[in-house]
Every structure is written in C-alpha cells, then in structure tokens.
C-alpha cells in the first residue's frame, strides 16, 4: 500500500525562491556547497545524534558538502570515513578521511564493492544528492536497503523541487525525488520511517529534503 503523501514545504513560494538563490551561491571555505541554512542546522543535529563513523554521499559536485561533513565530524570527535561519489570528474579539494569516487548512483555496485561496504565502520549515514530524478533516487534507496542497519539513516535530498519548480521544470526531472521516496516506502516502508522531528523541526517540511530524512527502524 502506498503511504500517504505528507505535505510539502510550509514555506511560501517567494521565500523558497530566495532561499534557493542563496543556497546556489553558498560556499564553505571557498568551495561551493549547495546546502541551505535549514539543512545545515538539521544535518548538525543528525550527525550529533547518530555519530556516523561512515558517510556515503551520492553527488559530490565540488566537494563542499564532503568538506563540511568531514570538518563537523572532526569537531564532534568522531573518527570518520567519507566516500563521495559523482558521475562527473570535477576539481575537488583533498580532504583527510574523504575519498572521492567516479560512479553512477544508478549502478553503485560498480563503485562500492561488498568488501568495501562490509568493512565500513558503523553507524553508516547515506546521503542521496545526485540528479534528483526518481530512477536514480530509487536505485540508491534499493542499493543501500541491503546494507543499512536499524537506527541508521538515508537522507534523500531535494524533494523540495515539487514545491520550488513549475510543472515544466519538474518534468525535466521526471517528477523529482519524492515519487521515488513514496515508491520505496510502498515497497519497504515497514522497515523505515520518515523522521518528522527532523523534517518538521522548523515547520512542516521546512527543509529541502522534503520527507527525506529516512530512518531504518527494523
Ligand atoms: C546537487 S549536486 C551535489 C551537491 C553537493 N552534495 C553539495 O551539497 O554541495 C549533484 C551532483 O550529482 C552528480 N550526479 C548527477 N547524476 C548522478 C548520478 N547518476 N550518479 C552520481 N552522481 C550524479 C552531478 O554531477 C552533481 O555533481
């Protein structure tokens, strides 16, 4: 059964547009990092709560988010390993503890071997921030379903596109990540829950990761 579709972001459209403009101009230590203030605050909370020893990010771009995650985990005293995967080879900083991989979210088995995954220190946190097309998001969710353990999270970024984009632009993303979250929860929802304490911390879905903070519960 398809789970009920939770509401989208409670922020009115003009604010979404201006926050998105600011997000696309955000840098961390001079490296572009496409995160908005809500999600920077929510990730700080998630990292402190879950203390991940391993973080896998799908969608590295210029490495700004990997750099920020590595710095934050270091400040929290968490011995960490980050694997950040991208289909494009872009210039990225060298960051202790971070390995950038060339890879495709739709074919993660070619990049992340069972040996690598089995050896990862736990807890694991996965962040899906690739092309925001449902086929990619669903492939990433299904891939990590075989690896995530109860208490661990997979975060699907940018379900905000439903609220942010008009119908034509949303169609260029085949509808964005939210249909993939819904399809995945219809398949596997008995073992996952949407963490509404995170999604709704600042108002209903005042996050770009709309209904996207998924916790494995069984
Ligand atoms: C939104 S950006 C990532 C932003 C970065 N995580 C941050 O917060 O600064 C999306 C990235 O996903 C990559 N990408 C697109 N499709 C992909 C795929 N199928 N597999 C892996 N990476 C992909 C793009 O090349 C791009 O660099």
Short mmCIF file of C-alpha atoms and ligand atoms in Angstrom, two decimals:
data_model
loop_
_atom_site.label_atom_id
_atom_site.label_comp_id
_atom_site.label_asym_id
_atom_site.label_seq_id
_atom_site.Cartn_x
_atom_site.Cartn_y
_atom_site.Cartn_z
CA UNK A 1 0.00 0.00 0.00
CA UNK A 2 1.31 3.46 -0.90
CA UNK A 3 1.92 5.51 2.25
CA UNK A 4 0.01 8.79 2.50
CA UNK A 5 1.79 11.67 0.81
CA UNK A 6 2.87 14.06 3.54
CA UNK A 7 2.60 17.76 2.79
CA UNK A 8 5.36 19.66 1.08
CA UNK A 9 7.34 22.57 2.46
CA UNK A 10 5.29 25.04 4.50
CA UNK A 11 7.40 27.98 3.31
CA UNK A 12 5.64 30.24 0.81
CA UNK A 13 6.98 30.20 -2.75
CA UNK A 14 8.70 33.63 -2.73
CA UNK A 15 10.79 32.53 0.26
CA UNK A 16 11.61 29.23 -1.43
CA UNK A 17 12.89 31.10 -4.46
CA UNK A 18 15.09 33.47 -2.47
CA UNK A 19 16.44 30.69 -0.22
CA UNK A 20 17.22 28.60 -3.31
CA UNK A 21 19.10 31.53 -4.85
CA UNK A 22 21.12 31.89 -1.66
CA UNK A 23 21.73 28.14 -1.49
CA UNK A 24 23.14 28.02 -5.00
CA UNK A 25 25.58 30.80 -4.02
CA UNK A 26 26.64 29.17 -0.75
CA UNK A 27 30.28 28.28 -0.19
CA UNK A 28 32.21 26.65 2.64
CA UNK A 29 35.89 27.58 2.86
CA UNK A 30 35.52 29.00 -0.67
CA UNK A 31 34.20 25.68 -2.07
CA UNK A 32 30.63 25.70 -3.44
CA UNK A 33 28.32 23.78 -1.11
CA UNK A 34 24.67 23.50 -2.10
CA UNK A 35 23.05 23.43 1.32
CA UNK A 36 20.59 25.90 2.82
CA UNK A 37 20.55 27.16 6.42
CA UNK A 38 17.71 24.83 7.48
CA UNK A 39 19.53 21.73 6.29
CA UNK A 40 22.88 22.80 7.65
CA UNK A 41 21.19 23.02 11.06
CA UNK A 42 19.35 19.70 10.59
CA UNK A 43 22.50 17.86 9.48
CA UNK A 44 24.37 19.18 12.53
CA UNK A 45 21.64 17.68 14.68
CA UNK A 46 21.56 14.39 12.75
CA UNK A 47 25.35 13.97 12.87
CA UNK A 48 25.48 14.63 16.61
CA UNK A 49 22.54 12.29 17.30
CA UNK A 50 23.76 9.41 15.18
CA UNK A 51 27.56 9.91 15.30
CA UNK A 52 28.20 8.17 11.96
CA UNK A 53 31.63 6.58 11.60
CA UNK A 54 30.99 6.24 7.84
CA UNK A 55 29.22 8.60 5.47
CA UNK A 56 28.48 7.85 1.83
CA UNK A 57 27.33 10.73 -0.34
CA UNK A 58 25.97 10.28 -3.85
CA UNK A 59 26.57 13.59 -5.64
CA UNK A 60 29.82 15.25 -4.64
CA UNK A 61 29.79 18.23 -7.03
CA UNK A 62 32.85 20.30 -6.00
CA UNK A 63 33.27 18.51 -2.66
CA UNK A 64 31.95 21.34 -0.50
CA UNK A 65 29.46 19.21 1.39
CA UNK A 66 32.01 16.43 1.95
CA UNK A 67 34.44 19.06 3.30
CA UNK A 68 31.77 20.44 5.66
CA UNK A 69 30.69 16.97 6.84
CA UNK A 70 34.32 15.99 7.46
CA UNK A 71 35.04 19.17 9.42
CA UNK A 72 31.89 18.79 11.50
CA UNK A 73 32.52 15.12 12.30
CA UNK A 74 36.09 16.02 13.24
CA UNK A 75 34.89 18.80 15.57
CA UNK A 76 32.50 16.29 17.14
CA UNK A 77 35.43 13.96 17.83
CA UNK A 78 34.01 11.24 15.55
CA UNK A 79 36.62 9.13 13.79
CA UNK A 80 35.11 9.04 10.31
CA UNK A 81 35.42 7.84 6.73
CA UNK A 82 33.57 9.57 3.89
CA UNK A 83 33.04 8.16 0.41
CA UNK A 84 31.63 10.72 -2.01
CA UNK A 85 30.57 9.56 -5.47
CA UNK A 86 29.88 11.58 -8.59
CA UNK A 87 29.29 10.80 -12.23
CA UNK A 88 31.34 13.87 -13.24
CA UNK A 89 35.01 14.39 -12.56
CA UNK A 90 35.25 17.91 -11.19
CA UNK A 91 38.02 19.72 -9.32
CA UNK A 92 37.77 18.94 -5.59
CA UNK A 93 39.93 19.65 -2.56
CA UNK A 94 41.99 16.93 -0.89
CA UNK A 95 40.31 16.26 2.46
CA UNK A 96 41.67 13.88 5.11
CA UNK A 97 39.26 10.97 5.57
CA UNK A 98 37.38 11.67 2.34
CA UNK A 99 37.65 9.55 -0.82
CA UNK A 100 36.03 10.86 -3.99
CA UNK A 101 34.93 8.19 -6.45
CA UNK A 102 33.77 8.31 -10.03
CA UNK A 103 30.47 6.46 -10.10
CA UNK A 104 26.81 6.35 -11.02
CA UNK A 105 24.03 6.30 -8.44
CA UNK A 106 22.11 4.01 -10.77
CA UNK A 107 24.94 1.45 -10.71
CA UNK A 108 26.52 1.73 -7.28
CA UNK A 109 27.66 -1.87 -7.26
CA UNK A 110 30.33 -0.91 -9.80
CA UNK A 111 31.83 1.58 -7.31
CA UNK A 112 31.06 0.20 -3.86
CA UNK A 113 32.15 -3.41 -3.55
CA UNK A 114 30.68 -5.72 -0.92
CA UNK A 115 34.16 -5.84 0.64
CA UNK A 116 34.30 -2.05 0.97
CA UNK A 117 30.78 -1.90 2.38
CA UNK A 118 31.30 -4.77 4.83
CA UNK A 119 34.46 -3.10 6.15
CA UNK A 120 32.83 0.27 6.84
CA UNK A 121 32.83 1.30 10.48
CA UNK A 122 29.25 1.75 11.69
CA UNK A 123 26.96 3.63 12.11
CA UNK A 124 26.58 4.48 8.43
CA UNK A 125 24.87 7.60 7.08
CA UNK A 126 23.92 7.75 3.39
CA UNK A 127 23.05 10.97 1.58
CA UNK A 128 21.45 10.83 -1.88
CA UNK A 129 22.12 14.17 -3.60
CA UNK A 130 22.65 13.24 -7.25
CA UNK A 131 20.49 14.21 -10.23
CA UNK A 132 17.16 14.31 -8.35
CA UNK A 133 15.49 12.00 -10.84
CA UNK A 134 13.29 9.29 -9.35
CA UNK A 135 15.10 6.47 -11.18
CA UNK A 136 18.39 7.49 -9.55
CA UNK A 137 16.88 8.04 -6.11
CA UNK A 138 15.07 4.70 -6.20
CA UNK A 139 18.21 2.90 -7.34
CA UNK A 140 20.18 4.43 -4.44
CA UNK A 141 17.45 3.60 -1.90
CA UNK A 142 17.22 0.00 -3.11
CA UNK A 143 21.00 -0.43 -3.19
CA UNK A 144 21.51 0.70 0.40
CA UNK A 145 18.45 -1.16 1.67
CA UNK A 146 20.68 -4.23 1.60
CA UNK A 147 23.25 -2.53 3.85
CA UNK A 148 21.54 -0.15 6.26
CA UNK A 149 21.01 -1.31 9.82
CA UNK A 150 18.30 -0.26 12.31
CA UNK A 151 18.96 3.22 13.64
CA UNK A 152 20.89 4.31 10.53
CA UNK A 153 19.65 6.98 8.12
CA UNK A 154 19.45 7.53 4.40
CA UNK A 155 18.71 11.15 3.50
CA UNK A 156 17.09 11.92 0.15
CA UNK A 157 17.86 15.50 -0.78
CA UNK A 158 15.85 17.99 -2.78
CA UNK A 159 12.29 16.71 -2.72
CA UNK A 160 11.71 20.46 -2.48
CA UNK A 161 11.62 20.56 -6.30
CA UNK A 162 7.90 19.68 -6.11
CA UNK A 163 7.30 22.98 -4.31
CA UNK A 164 10.03 25.03 -5.95
CA UNK A 165 9.67 24.25 -9.65
CA UNK A 166 6.77 24.77 -12.02
CA UNK A 167 5.32 21.73 -13.81
CA UNK A 168 7.53 22.08 -16.91
CA UNK A 169 10.73 22.27 -14.92
CA UNK A 170 9.66 19.43 -12.62
CA UNK A 171 9.02 17.33 -15.73
CA UNK A 172 12.69 17.74 -16.73
CA UNK A 173 13.47 15.83 -13.53
CA UNK A 174 10.81 13.18 -14.29
CA UNK A 175 8.94 14.44 -11.21
CA UNK A 176 11.90 14.71 -8.80
CA UNK A 177 12.85 12.50 -5.86
CA UNK A 178 9.57 12.45 -3.96
CA UNK A 179 7.85 9.83 -6.13
CA UNK A 180 10.88 7.61 -5.52
CA UNK A 181 10.60 8.05 -1.75
CA UNK A 182 6.93 7.13 -1.98
CA UNK A 183 7.62 4.11 -4.19
CA UNK A 184 10.38 2.92 -1.87
CA UNK A 185 8.23 3.29 1.23
CA UNK A 186 5.43 1.43 -0.53
CA UNK A 187 7.91 -1.45 -1.05
CA UNK A 188 9.85 -1.30 2.17
CA UNK A 189 8.03 1.09 4.49
CA UNK A 190 7.65 -1.49 7.22
CA UNK A 191 11.39 -1.13 7.94
CA UNK A 192 11.72 2.67 7.59
CA UNK A 193 10.14 5.81 8.96
CA UNK A 194 10.27 9.44 7.94
CA UNK A 195 11.92 11.29 10.81
CA UNK A 196 9.37 14.06 11.26
CA UNK A 197 11.33 15.51 14.20
CA UNK A 198 13.94 16.49 11.61
CA UNK A 199 11.71 17.17 8.60
CA UNK A 200 9.34 19.35 10.62
CA UNK A 201 11.81 20.92 13.07
CA UNK A 202 11.21 24.45 11.74
CA UNK A 203 7.65 23.94 10.44
CA UNK A 204 6.23 21.21 8.24
CA UNK A 205 8.96 20.10 5.85
CA UNK A 206 10.93 23.32 6.19
CA UNK A 207 13.85 21.51 4.64
CA UNK A 208 14.95 20.92 1.06
CA UNK A 209 14.91 17.21 1.97
CA UNK A 210 11.11 17.06 1.98
CA UNK A 211 10.05 13.79 3.68
CA UNK A 212 13.65 12.82 3.03
CA UNK A 213 15.17 12.05 6.44
CA UNK A 214 14.55 8.29 6.46
CA UNK A 215 15.49 6.21 9.47
CA UNK A 216 15.78 2.46 9.30
CA UNK A 217 13.78 1.03 12.15
CA UNK A 218 13.97 -2.73 11.59
C1 LIG B 1 23.31 18.79 -6.29
S1 LIG B 1 24.92 18.36 -6.81
C2 LIG B 1 25.67 17.76 -5.32
C3 LIG B 1 25.89 18.86 -4.33
C4 LIG B 1 26.75 18.51 -3.14
N1 LIG B 1 26.33 17.30 -2.48
C5 LIG B 1 26.65 19.68 -2.18
O1 LIG B 1 25.79 19.64 -1.27
O2 LIG B 1 27.42 20.62 -2.37
C6 LIG B 1 24.59 16.93 -7.72
C7 LIG B 1 25.80 16.17 -8.23
O3 LIG B 1 25.33 14.87 -8.61
C8 LIG B 1 26.06 14.43 -9.72
N2 LIG B 1 25.28 13.39 -10.40
C9 LIG B 1 24.27 13.55 -11.30
N3 LIG B 1 23.79 12.36 -11.66
C10 LIG B 1 24.49 11.43 -10.98
C11 LIG B 1 24.45 10.01 -10.92
N4 LIG B 1 23.58 9.30 -11.66
N5 LIG B 1 25.31 9.38 -10.09
C12 LIG B 1 26.20 10.08 -9.36
N6 LIG B 1 26.28 11.43 -9.38
C13 LIG B 1 25.44 12.09 -10.17
C14 LIG B 1 26.30 15.69 -10.55
O4 LIG B 1 27.43 15.51 -11.37
C15 LIG B 1 26.48 16.75 -9.45
O5 LIG B 1 27.84 16.96 -9.20
#
